[in-house]
Short mmCIF file of C-alpha atoms in Angstrom, two decimals:
data_model
loop_
_atom_site.label_atom_id
_atom_site.label_comp_id
_atom_site.label_asym_id
_atom_site.label_seq_id
_atom_site.Cartn_x
_atom_site.Cartn_y
_atom_site.Cartn_z
CA MET T 1 -9.78 -4.66 4.41
CA PRO T 2 -11.48 -5.54 0.95
CA VAL T 3 -10.05 -5.47 -2.61
CA ALA T 4 -10.50 -1.45 -3.62
CA ASP T 5 -12.77 -0.54 -6.40
CA PRO T 6 -10.31 1.16 -9.11
CA TRP T 7 -13.19 2.45 -10.76
CA ARG T 8 -13.85 4.43 -7.88
CA LEU T 9 -10.54 5.25 -6.83
CA LEU T 10 -9.70 6.57 -10.44
CA LYS T 11 -12.83 8.79 -10.25
CA GLU T 12 -12.26 10.12 -6.56
CA ALA T 13 -8.42 11.12 -7.62
CA GLN T 14 -9.47 13.04 -10.63
CA ALA T 15 -11.96 14.83 -8.86
CA GLY T 16 -9.78 15.42 -6.19
CA GLY T 17 -6.76 16.53 -8.09
CA TYR T 18 -4.47 13.67 -6.24
CA ALA T 19 -2.77 10.85 -7.74
CA ILE T 20 -2.91 6.96 -7.07
CA GLY T 21 0.46 5.30 -6.24
CA ALA T 22 1.24 2.13 -8.43
CA PHE T 23 4.21 0.25 -7.34
CA ASN T 24 6.05 -3.11 -8.37
CA MET T 25 6.48 -5.60 -5.87
CA HIS T 26 9.45 -8.40 -6.22
CA ASN T 27 9.02 -10.85 -3.30
CA GLU T 28 6.95 -11.09 -0.08
CA GLU T 29 9.21 -8.31 1.71
CA THR T 30 8.42 -5.82 -0.96
CA THR T 31 4.84 -6.53 -1.13
CA GLU T 32 4.51 -6.29 2.71
CA ALA T 33 6.47 -3.19 2.27
CA LEU T 34 3.95 -1.58 -0.12
CA LEU T 35 1.19 -2.71 1.83
CA LEU T 36 2.56 -1.78 5.18
CA GLY T 37 3.59 1.89 3.53
CA ALA T 38 -0.27 2.53 1.93
CA VAL T 39 -1.82 1.63 6.05
CA GLU T 40 0.71 4.23 7.52
CA ALA T 41 0.03 6.71 5.03
CA GLY T 42 -4.09 6.18 5.05
CA ALA T 43 -4.01 5.50 1.35
CA PRO T 44 -5.22 2.75 -1.21
CA VAL T 45 -2.23 1.40 -3.28
CA TYR T 46 -1.74 -0.33 -6.52
CA LEU T 47 0.40 -3.66 -6.62
CA GLN T 48 1.63 -3.96 -9.89
CA VAL T 49 2.64 -7.39 -11.17
CA GLY T 50 5.38 -6.30 -13.78
CA ARG T 51 8.30 -6.51 -16.14
CA ALA T 52 10.60 -7.87 -13.42
CA ILE T 53 8.74 -10.25 -11.29
CA ILE T 54 6.86 -12.19 -14.37
CA PRO T 55 9.93 -13.60 -15.82
CA HIS T 56 11.10 -14.36 -12.11
CA MET T 57 8.29 -15.96 -10.88
CA GLY T 58 5.74 -16.46 -13.87
CA LEU T 59 2.23 -14.49 -13.76
CA ARG T 60 0.42 -16.97 -11.93
CA ARG T 61 2.66 -17.75 -9.02
CA ALA T 62 3.03 -13.44 -8.80
CA PHE T 63 -0.16 -13.12 -8.62
CA GLU T 64 -1.33 -15.65 -6.21
CA MET T 65 1.56 -14.55 -4.09
CA THR T 66 0.39 -10.73 -4.03
CA LYS T 67 -3.06 -11.79 -3.19
CA ARG T 68 -2.38 -13.94 -0.57
CA VAL T 69 0.06 -11.23 1.00
CA ALA T 70 -2.50 -8.69 0.50
CA GLU T 71 -5.58 -10.55 1.72
CA ALA T 72 -3.60 -10.90 5.22
CA SER T 73 -3.18 -6.93 5.41
CA GLU T 74 -5.09 -3.84 6.72
CA ALA T 75 -4.37 -2.21 3.17
CA GLN T 76 -7.01 -1.30 0.55
CA TYR T 77 -5.31 -2.36 -2.75
CA VAL T 78 -5.82 -2.90 -6.53
CA VAL T 79 -3.87 -5.92 -7.93
CA HIS T 80 -2.61 -4.45 -11.63
CA LEU T 81 -0.96 -6.11 -14.25
CA ASP T 82 1.67 -3.62 -15.53
CA HIS T 83 2.69 -3.33 -19.26
CA GLY T 84 1.15 -6.95 -20.24
CA PRO T 85 1.11 -8.24 -23.72
CA TRP T 86 -2.01 -9.78 -25.11
CA ASP T 87 -1.38 -13.42 -23.70
CA GLU T 88 -0.92 -11.93 -20.14
CA VAL T 89 -3.89 -10.10 -20.65
CA LEU T 90 -6.09 -12.92 -21.22
CA GLU T 91 -4.31 -15.01 -18.27
CA ALA T 92 -4.78 -11.97 -15.78
CA ILE T 93 -8.50 -11.60 -16.47
CA ARG T 94 -8.59 -15.66 -15.94
CA LEU T 95 -6.67 -15.24 -12.59
CA GLY T 96 -8.74 -12.41 -11.24
CA PHE T 97 -6.66 -9.08 -11.51
CA ASN T 98 -8.88 -6.13 -11.25
CA SER T 99 -7.10 -3.47 -13.28
CA ILE T 100 -5.07 -4.62 -16.32
CA MET T 101 -2.77 -2.47 -18.36
CA CYS T 102 -2.33 -3.56 -21.78
CA ASP T 103 0.95 -2.56 -23.76
CA TYR T 104 0.80 -2.58 -27.48
CA ALA T 105 2.80 1.01 -27.93
CA HIS T 106 5.60 -0.81 -29.70
CA LEU T 107 3.05 -1.70 -32.82
CA GLU T 108 1.93 1.05 -35.32
CA LEU T 109 -0.74 3.45 -34.41
CA ASN T 110 -3.54 1.66 -36.29
CA ASP T 111 -2.59 -1.59 -34.90
CA ASN T 112 -2.12 -0.18 -31.54
CA ILE T 113 -5.81 1.22 -31.51
CA ALA T 114 -7.05 -1.90 -32.79
CA ARG T 115 -5.65 -4.13 -30.28
CA THR T 116 -6.40 -2.01 -27.49
CA ARG T 117 -10.13 -1.56 -28.58
CA ARG T 118 -10.40 -5.13 -28.40
CA THR T 119 -8.81 -5.66 -25.09
CA VAL T 120 -11.00 -2.86 -23.89
CA GLU T 121 -14.04 -5.01 -25.09
CA ILE T 122 -13.05 -7.91 -23.31
CA CYS T 123 -11.77 -6.28 -20.16
CA HIS T 124 -14.95 -4.03 -19.64
CA ASP T 125 -17.39 -7.52 -20.09
CA PHE T 126 -15.56 -8.42 -16.92
CA GLY T 127 -15.73 -5.27 -15.07
CA ILE T 128 -12.26 -4.28 -15.35
CA PRO T 129 -10.63 -1.15 -16.21
CA VAL T 130 -8.05 -0.73 -18.75
CA GLU T 131 -4.55 1.54 -19.00
CA ALA T 132 -2.85 1.78 -22.42
CA GLU T 133 0.11 3.52 -23.58
CA LEU T 134 0.67 6.06 -26.42
CA GLY T 135 4.01 7.49 -27.28
CA ARG T 136 7.67 5.68 -26.12
CA ILE T 137 9.07 5.91 -22.60
CA PRO T 138 12.87 5.45 -23.00
CA ASP T 139 15.39 3.79 -20.31
CA ALA T 140 17.49 5.67 -18.30
CA GLY T 141 20.49 6.32 -20.15
CA GLN T 142 19.25 6.34 -23.82
CA ASP T 143 20.20 8.70 -26.07
CA VAL T 144 16.87 9.82 -26.75
CA ASN T 145 15.34 12.47 -29.42
CA TRP T 146 12.24 13.43 -27.41
CA ASP T 147 10.07 14.47 -30.69
CA GLU T 148 10.33 10.98 -31.39
CA TYR T 149 9.17 9.59 -27.89
CA CYS T 150 6.21 12.14 -26.38
CA THR T 151 2.97 11.27 -27.03
CA ASP T 152 1.40 12.97 -29.80
CA VAL T 153 -1.93 15.49 -28.63
CA GLY T 154 -3.87 14.64 -31.50
CA GLN T 155 -2.99 10.92 -31.76
CA ALA T 156 -3.96 10.53 -28.06
CA GLU T 157 -7.59 12.36 -28.58
CA ARG T 158 -7.93 9.97 -31.43
CA PHE T 159 -6.72 7.18 -29.69
CA VAL T 160 -8.83 7.64 -26.69
CA ARG T 161 -12.00 8.37 -28.78
CA GLU T 162 -11.58 5.05 -30.68
CA THR T 163 -10.31 2.77 -27.74
CA GLY T 164 -12.37 3.53 -25.07
CA VAL T 165 -9.54 3.31 -22.63
CA ASP T 166 -9.95 4.06 -19.22
CA THR T 167 -6.75 5.93 -18.40
CA LEU T 168 -3.69 6.74 -20.88
CA ALA T 169 0.08 6.30 -20.07
CA ILE T 170 1.87 9.37 -21.77
CA SER T 171 5.33 10.22 -22.70
CA ALA T 172 6.27 13.62 -21.74
CA GLY T 173 9.86 13.71 -20.63
CA ILE T 174 10.08 10.73 -18.17
CA VAL T 175 12.39 7.32 -18.39
CA HIS T 176 12.02 4.01 -17.00
CA GLY T 177 14.54 3.95 -13.86
CA THR T 178 16.57 6.90 -12.43
CA VAL T 179 18.81 9.17 -14.38
CA ASN T 180 22.41 9.86 -13.41
CA GLY T 181 23.13 13.47 -14.06
CA GLU T 182 20.60 15.95 -15.71
CA VAL T 183 16.86 15.32 -15.82
CA PRO T 184 14.97 15.83 -18.72
CA PRO T 185 12.20 18.27 -17.86
CA LEU T 186 8.51 17.51 -17.78
CA ASP T 187 6.44 18.50 -20.52
CA ILE T 188 3.75 19.91 -18.42
CA LEU T 189 2.04 21.67 -21.41
CA ARG T 190 1.95 18.56 -23.40
CA ILE T 191 0.43 16.83 -20.28
CA GLU T 192 -2.41 19.75 -19.89
CA ALA T 193 -3.20 19.66 -23.78
CA ILE T 194 -3.38 15.76 -23.52
CA ARG T 195 -5.79 16.18 -20.46
CA GLU T 196 -7.89 18.87 -22.68
CA ALA T 197 -8.23 16.33 -25.73
CA THR T 198 -9.11 13.11 -23.90
CA GLY T 199 -10.73 13.87 -20.59
CA ILE T 200 -9.36 10.76 -19.10
CA PRO T 201 -6.99 10.41 -15.91
CA LEU T 202 -3.23 10.24 -17.25
CA VAL T 203 -0.47 8.10 -15.78
CA LEU T 204 2.85 8.84 -15.64
CA HIS T 205 5.55 5.43 -15.68
CA GLY T 206 9.04 6.25 -14.24
CA ALA T 207 8.11 8.40 -11.97
CA SER T 208 11.24 7.76 -9.86
CA GLY T 209 13.37 10.56 -9.34
CA LEU T 210 10.84 13.45 -10.21
CA SER T 211 11.01 16.21 -7.46
CA GLU T 212 8.32 17.38 -5.44
CA THR T 213 7.64 20.45 -7.76
CA GLU T 214 7.27 18.13 -10.63
CA ILE T 215 4.92 16.03 -9.06
CA ALA T 216 2.82 18.70 -8.09
CA ALA T 217 2.76 20.47 -11.52
CA ALA T 218 1.94 16.83 -13.19
CA ARG T 219 -0.75 16.20 -10.95
CA GLY T 220 -2.25 19.89 -11.48
CA ALA T 221 -1.86 19.08 -15.45
CA GLY T 222 -4.03 15.87 -14.92
CA VAL T 223 -1.76 12.99 -14.04
CA HIS T 224 -3.96 10.89 -11.46
CA LYS T 225 -1.70 7.73 -11.19
CA PHE T 226 2.18 7.72 -10.88
CA ASN T 227 4.07 4.24 -11.30
CA ALA T 228 7.22 4.24 -9.21
CA ASP T 229 9.69 1.45 -8.50
CA THR T 230 13.13 2.29 -8.62
CA ASP T 231 13.09 4.52 -5.87
CA LEU T 232 11.40 1.77 -3.65
CA ARG T 233 13.55 -0.85 -4.80
CA HIS T 234 16.70 1.29 -4.25
CA ALA T 235 15.27 2.24 -0.56
CA PHE T 236 14.87 -2.01 0.17
CA ARG T 237 18.50 -2.46 -1.34
CA SER T 238 20.00 0.18 0.82
CA GLY T 239 18.57 -1.67 4.00
CA ILE T 240 20.34 -5.00 3.08
CA GLU T 241 23.50 -3.08 2.26
CA THR T 242 23.50 -1.61 5.69
CA VAL T 243 22.99 -4.68 7.62
CA TRP T 244 25.47 -6.71 5.64
CA SER T 245 28.15 -4.20 5.96
CA GLU T 246 28.03 -4.71 9.70
CA GLY T 247 29.28 -8.24 9.37
CA ASP T 248 27.70 -11.77 9.26
CA ARG T 249 24.34 -11.44 9.42
CA GLN T 250 21.03 -13.32 8.68
CA LEU T 251 19.38 -12.76 5.28
CA GLU T 252 15.92 -12.63 7.17
CA ASP T 253 17.78 -9.62 9.13
CA ALA T 254 18.99 -7.83 6.05
CA MET T 255 15.22 -8.04 4.35
CA ALA T 256 13.89 -7.14 7.36
CA GLU T 257 15.68 -3.70 7.44
CA GLY T 258 15.05 -3.44 3.64
CA ARG T 259 11.35 -3.59 4.35
CA ARG T 260 11.36 -1.09 7.00
CA ARG T 261 12.94 1.45 4.75
CA MET T 262 10.66 0.61 1.62
CA VAL T 263 7.56 1.11 4.00
CA VAL T 264 8.81 4.81 4.82
CA ALA T 265 9.55 5.58 1.20
CA THR T 266 6.21 4.10 0.27
CA ALA T 267 4.25 6.37 2.64
CA GLU T 268 6.60 9.35 1.28
CA LYS T 269 5.44 8.58 -2.18
CA LEU T 270 1.81 8.34 -1.43
CA ARG T 271 2.17 11.97 0.65
CA GLN T 272 3.71 13.57 -2.27
CA TYR T 273 0.91 12.18 -4.91
CA GLY T 274 -1.73 13.84 -2.49
CA ILE T 275 -3.25 10.66 -1.95
CA ALA T 276 -2.65 10.14 1.72
CA GLY T 277 -5.25 10.47 4.23
CA SER T 278 -7.71 9.77 1.39
CA LEU T 279 -9.67 6.94 3.13
CA ALA T 280 -10.70 8.91 5.93
CA HIS T 281 -11.72 11.77 3.65
CA PRO T 282 -12.98 10.31 0.47
CA TRP T 283 -13.51 12.86 -2.16
CA VAL T 284 -17.20 13.06 -3.54
CA ALA T 285 -17.53 13.83 -7.21
#
């Protein structure tokens, strides 16, 4: 199938009350798993070139691998840059990414706004939607004062108004990775308030480990893109470990079982996000 139109996907997700699944790949087998899972679910998928694969492979090689595998599949897909700094954003435009997340959340608010606004201007000239981040998302296991991390509603309204960004990744009680022990509750009221203040689709990174109840509540509050990696990576790892526990086996056998389990996990995520079956019954705004 052709590359999916990210503008249309975002519009349909917001109109239909469901969310897009955005997942990271790490090699050919995990890329195949995401695409096969999307086909099984009857849904499009965002293939995210992110912070793990870029140091390992480089942005160009990661993009070329992703495109090559995706073009041979039957899935509808978007190739998305995840957490890109300025230099990677510019390279991603040249390479042909059709969705970009710029990440200047570590900067002071005024600098984040200025840099994001410039990114939006450039990307929109090339027909590329832009996601940005406001607030801070901690890693699992960090000692967190959530008042210092969660996205401020007033700042979100200003940020979106002054940047023209298309989607906004927010912090509302989520972490990168999965938590062992007590999981912080999602701040659904904060998500609703940000939706009302901005009017654009919101994004939750670190969606691994969320319950179906939390996912449904977040969708209803205005989240229309979930980013998840850890749960799917663990599914792949479990397949490898199961095969190797049986004794000496080929690496290909282990990776094939990892891929099979990741396909199942990907399709399940897409079902939870409400986007499964959307290719057969698209929403019309």
